[in-house]
Amino acid sequence: KEVKAVSDDGLAQLLSSVPSDDEVPSRNNVDQCETVFTDGLEEVSTSLSKAANAVTVTDDVCTIMRNLRTFMRDELDVDVSDRRLVRAARLLRLSAASHGRTVVDPIDCLLLQHIVWRLPEQRAVVRQWLWDNLTPGGDGSAADVLQFRFLLNGLRQSIEMAVRSTEGDVTGRGGARSTDAAAITALREEVSRLSSLIQRRLDSLVRHAELLKRAPNHCWLDPNEAKSAQQMLL
């Protein structure tokens, strides 16, 4: 019986969920090696797995994974299954936990270049796509900038009209109509919401840049790949 893939809308919930114990690969399913390479490895593995369960897959990372699956399907004719994405999300959680982080960051998504391709020559295409889409808050394209300016200009014009209609009485205590004073209050709330959104995006960019600076020390990334990403994204 064919099982349909989870829709794009439901993918974020799927990737954000913590896998049950029977979904996490067990050492019993792996060929055993009689040679003991290091003492305490089992304890480290268990501790890391528990830490990974507490790691959050952010909305930005879910968006990257969803858009990457769409890209693979539409441009490379590769269907990335839900199972593979869930396992990829688990790997990203482990990557974040390995560095003492409680959230998966976009830099961890560089590992996806080793997971989603079907043919080896597709890996470079996937890597380039990741470089183009890892930056939080969009790619900084001219269209993004114009859209943001349009939003700010519209908000500024609305504020100017509201202030003129109240003749400067933004509180309503000086005789301004209650509807005009209410419009001022709504605009103030919208400005506050937009300010918080911008601050969160700025914090995300600062964090992203700091992690990129430390990319060559990433436990899971090849140093040369990390340096290439650093040069491309900083």
Short mmCIF file of C-alpha atoms in Angstrom, two decimals:
data_model
loop_
_atom_site.label_atom_id
_atom_site.label_comp_id
_atom_site.label_asym_id
_atom_site.label_seq_id
_atom_site.Cartn_x
_atom_site.Cartn_y
_atom_site.Cartn_z
CA LYS A 1 0.00 0.00 0.00
CA GLU A 2 1.40 3.37 -1.04
CA VAL A 3 1.86 5.89 1.76
CA LYS A 4 1.39 9.50 0.72
CA ALA A 5 4.03 12.03 1.70
CA VAL A 6 3.21 14.59 4.32
CA SER A 7 2.10 17.89 2.78
CA ASP A 8 4.36 20.94 2.93
CA ASP A 9 2.01 22.50 5.47
CA GLY A 10 2.36 19.50 7.79
CA LEU A 11 6.10 19.05 7.30
CA ALA A 12 7.10 21.55 10.01
CA GLN A 13 5.15 19.60 12.63
CA LEU A 14 6.68 16.32 11.45
CA LEU A 15 10.25 17.65 11.59
CA SER A 16 9.73 19.39 14.94
CA SER A 17 8.46 16.25 16.67
CA VAL A 18 10.83 14.20 18.80
CA PRO A 19 11.15 10.61 17.49
CA SER A 20 10.02 7.78 19.73
CA ASP A 21 12.54 5.26 21.03
CA ASP A 22 11.72 2.75 18.30
CA GLU A 23 12.37 5.37 15.60
CA VAL A 24 15.90 6.13 16.81
CA PRO A 25 18.45 3.78 15.21
CA SER A 26 19.57 1.15 17.69
CA ARG A 27 23.08 -0.18 18.08
CA ASN A 28 21.52 -3.65 17.95
CA ASN A 29 20.75 -3.07 14.27
CA VAL A 30 24.38 -2.35 13.45
CA ASP A 31 27.08 -4.94 12.85
CA GLN A 32 29.00 -5.29 16.09
CA CYS A 33 32.75 -4.76 16.24
CA GLU A 34 34.73 -6.73 18.81
CA THR A 35 37.45 -4.07 19.05
CA VAL A 36 36.94 -1.50 21.81
CA PHE A 37 38.08 1.86 20.47
CA THR A 38 37.38 3.92 23.57
CA ASP A 39 35.93 3.46 26.99
CA GLY A 40 32.77 5.35 27.83
CA LEU A 41 31.60 5.70 24.23
CA GLU A 42 28.23 4.16 25.06
CA GLU A 43 27.69 6.72 27.81
CA VAL A 44 28.64 9.59 25.52
CA SER A 45 26.30 8.29 22.81
CA THR A 46 23.41 7.97 25.26
CA SER A 47 23.98 11.43 26.70
CA LEU A 48 24.16 12.99 23.25
CA SER A 49 20.97 11.24 22.16
CA LYS A 50 19.12 12.55 25.22
CA ALA A 51 20.45 16.06 24.61
CA ALA A 52 19.32 15.88 20.98
CA ASN A 53 15.78 15.08 22.10
CA ALA A 54 15.68 18.48 23.80
CA VAL A 55 16.88 20.37 20.72
CA THR A 56 14.30 22.45 18.84
CA VAL A 57 14.06 22.51 15.05
CA THR A 58 13.29 26.17 14.34
CA ASP A 59 10.79 27.49 11.81
CA ASP A 60 13.68 28.79 9.67
CA VAL A 61 15.24 25.32 9.51
CA CYS A 62 11.88 23.66 8.76
CA THR A 63 11.44 26.16 5.92
CA ILE A 64 14.89 25.33 4.54
CA MET A 65 14.15 21.61 4.60
CA ARG A 66 10.71 22.04 3.04
CA ASN A 67 12.04 24.28 0.26
CA LEU A 68 14.98 21.95 -0.34
CA ARG A 69 12.63 19.01 -0.83
CA THR A 70 10.62 21.09 -3.32
CA PHE A 71 13.83 22.04 -5.15
CA MET A 72 14.97 18.42 -5.32
CA ARG A 73 11.61 17.33 -6.71
CA ASP A 74 11.12 20.14 -9.22
CA GLU A 75 14.68 20.73 -10.42
CA LEU A 76 16.49 17.41 -9.96
CA ASP A 77 13.58 14.95 -10.17
CA VAL A 78 14.49 13.50 -6.76
CA ASP A 79 11.77 12.63 -4.28
CA VAL A 80 13.00 13.06 -0.71
CA SER A 81 10.80 10.88 1.49
CA ASP A 82 9.34 11.89 4.83
CA ARG A 83 11.41 9.16 6.48
CA ARG A 84 14.62 10.57 5.09
CA LEU A 85 13.70 14.09 6.19
CA VAL A 86 12.85 12.91 9.70
CA ARG A 87 16.21 11.15 9.92
CA ALA A 88 17.89 14.26 8.55
CA ALA A 89 16.19 16.34 11.24
CA ARG A 90 17.50 13.88 13.82
CA LEU A 91 21.03 14.32 12.47
CA LEU A 92 20.67 18.11 12.67
CA ARG A 93 19.52 17.80 16.28
CA LEU A 94 22.57 15.70 17.08
CA SER A 95 24.78 18.26 15.37
CA ALA A 96 23.35 21.08 17.45
CA ALA A 97 23.55 19.07 20.68
CA SER A 98 27.19 18.22 19.94
CA HIS A 99 27.95 21.93 20.18
CA GLY A 100 25.90 22.53 23.30
CA ARG A 101 23.09 24.31 21.48
CA THR A 102 19.39 23.88 22.22
CA VAL A 103 18.21 24.79 18.71
CA VAL A 104 19.15 23.66 15.23
CA ASP A 105 20.77 26.55 13.38
CA PRO A 106 20.92 27.07 9.60
CA ILE A 107 24.64 26.24 9.62
CA ASP A 108 23.75 22.67 10.63
CA CYS A 109 21.74 22.39 7.41
CA LEU A 110 25.01 22.25 5.46
CA LEU A 111 24.97 18.57 6.40
CA LEU A 112 21.95 18.10 4.14
CA GLN A 113 24.23 18.23 1.10
CA HIS A 114 25.31 14.69 2.03
CA ILE A 115 21.79 13.34 2.54
CA VAL A 116 19.28 14.32 -0.12
CA TRP A 117 20.99 13.71 -3.48
CA ARG A 118 20.51 10.60 -5.59
CA LEU A 119 23.55 10.92 -7.87
CA PRO A 120 26.99 12.09 -6.67
CA GLU A 121 27.11 14.92 -9.22
CA GLN A 122 23.98 16.41 -7.64
CA ARG A 123 25.81 17.14 -4.40
CA ALA A 124 27.44 20.31 -5.73
CA VAL A 125 24.04 21.58 -6.91
CA VAL A 126 22.54 20.92 -3.48
CA ARG A 127 25.47 22.65 -1.78
CA GLN A 128 25.03 25.74 -3.95
CA TRP A 129 21.30 25.78 -3.20
CA LEU A 130 22.05 25.64 0.52
CA TRP A 131 24.53 28.49 0.25
CA ASP A 132 21.85 30.55 -1.50
CA ASN A 133 19.15 29.79 1.08
CA LEU A 134 20.79 29.47 4.51
CA THR A 135 20.73 33.13 5.52
CA PRO A 136 17.88 33.74 8.01
CA GLY A 137 15.16 36.12 6.87
CA GLY A 138 15.52 35.69 3.11
CA ASP A 139 18.28 36.12 0.60
CA GLY A 140 18.45 39.91 0.75
CA SER A 141 17.39 40.18 -2.88
CA ALA A 142 16.23 43.42 -4.46
CA ALA A 143 12.66 42.12 -4.36
CA ASP A 144 12.88 41.55 -0.59
CA VAL A 145 14.27 45.03 -0.03
CA LEU A 146 11.56 46.64 -2.20
CA GLN A 147 8.83 44.71 -0.40
CA PHE A 148 10.13 45.85 2.97
CA ARG A 149 10.38 49.46 1.83
CA PHE A 150 6.83 49.27 0.49
CA LEU A 151 5.64 48.02 3.88
CA LEU A 152 7.43 50.80 5.76
CA ASN A 153 6.22 53.52 3.39
CA GLY A 154 2.62 52.32 3.73
CA LEU A 155 2.91 52.33 7.51
CA ARG A 156 4.46 55.81 7.52
CA GLN A 157 1.67 57.20 5.34
CA SER A 158 -0.99 55.65 7.58
CA ILE A 159 0.64 57.22 10.64
CA GLU A 160 0.82 60.64 9.00
CA MET A 161 -2.85 60.50 8.01
CA ALA A 162 -3.90 59.38 11.49
CA VAL A 163 -1.92 62.14 13.20
CA ARG A 164 -3.37 64.79 10.87
CA SER A 165 -6.92 63.55 11.49
CA THR A 166 -6.47 63.90 15.25
CA GLU A 167 -4.62 67.24 14.91
CA GLY A 168 -1.87 65.83 17.08
CA ASP A 169 -4.20 64.50 19.80
CA VAL A 170 -2.90 60.95 19.70
CA THR A 171 -4.44 60.03 23.08
CA GLY A 172 -8.00 61.21 22.44
CA ARG A 173 -8.00 63.41 25.53
CA GLY A 174 -8.02 66.66 23.57
CA GLY A 175 -11.24 66.07 21.64
CA ALA A 176 -10.12 63.75 18.89
CA ARG A 177 -12.69 61.25 17.68
CA SER A 178 -12.50 57.89 19.41
CA THR A 179 -12.17 56.09 16.07
CA ASP A 180 -9.14 58.21 15.13
CA ALA A 181 -7.56 57.68 18.56
CA ALA A 182 -8.20 53.93 18.19
CA ALA A 183 -6.48 54.01 14.79
CA ILE A 184 -3.45 55.62 16.41
CA THR A 185 -3.38 52.88 19.05
CA ALA A 186 -3.61 50.16 16.38
CA LEU A 187 -0.77 51.76 14.40
CA ARG A 188 1.35 51.99 17.53
CA GLU A 189 0.83 48.27 18.11
CA GLU A 190 1.70 47.52 14.50
CA VAL A 191 4.93 49.53 14.79
CA SER A 192 5.79 47.65 17.98
CA ARG A 193 5.11 44.30 16.29
CA LEU A 194 7.23 45.24 13.28
CA SER A 195 10.02 46.48 15.53
CA SER A 196 10.05 43.18 17.43
CA LEU A 197 10.10 41.25 14.15
CA ILE A 198 13.06 43.27 12.86
CA GLN A 199 14.92 42.81 16.13
CA ARG A 200 14.39 39.04 16.05
CA ARG A 201 15.65 38.91 12.47
CA LEU A 202 18.66 41.03 13.41
CA ASP A 203 19.42 38.74 16.35
CA SER A 204 19.15 35.73 14.01
CA LEU A 205 21.57 37.29 11.54
CA VAL A 206 24.07 38.16 14.28
CA ARG A 207 23.89 34.61 15.62
CA HIS A 208 24.21 33.17 12.10
CA ALA A 209 27.28 35.31 11.38
CA GLU A 210 28.91 34.30 14.66
CA LEU A 211 28.35 30.60 13.97
CA LEU A 212 29.77 31.02 10.47
CA LYS A 213 32.91 32.58 11.94
CA ARG A 214 33.30 29.42 14.02
CA ALA A 215 32.36 27.09 11.16
CA PRO A 216 35.88 25.59 10.71
CA ASN A 217 35.57 24.24 14.27
CA HIS A 218 32.21 22.56 13.56
CA CYS A 219 32.43 18.93 14.69
CA TRP A 220 30.36 17.55 11.82
CA LEU A 221 31.54 19.63 8.87
CA ASP A 222 34.59 19.00 6.76
CA PRO A 223 36.98 21.92 7.47
CA ASN A 224 37.34 22.74 3.78
CA GLU A 225 33.57 22.74 3.29
CA ALA A 226 33.18 24.91 6.37
CA LYS A 227 35.72 27.43 5.10
CA SER A 228 34.02 27.53 1.69
CA ALA A 229 30.68 28.25 3.32
CA GLN A 230 32.30 30.89 5.46
CA GLN A 231 33.76 32.64 2.42
CA MET A 232 30.48 32.48 0.53
CA LEU A 233 28.12 33.58 3.31
CA LEU A 234 30.04 36.12 5.39
#
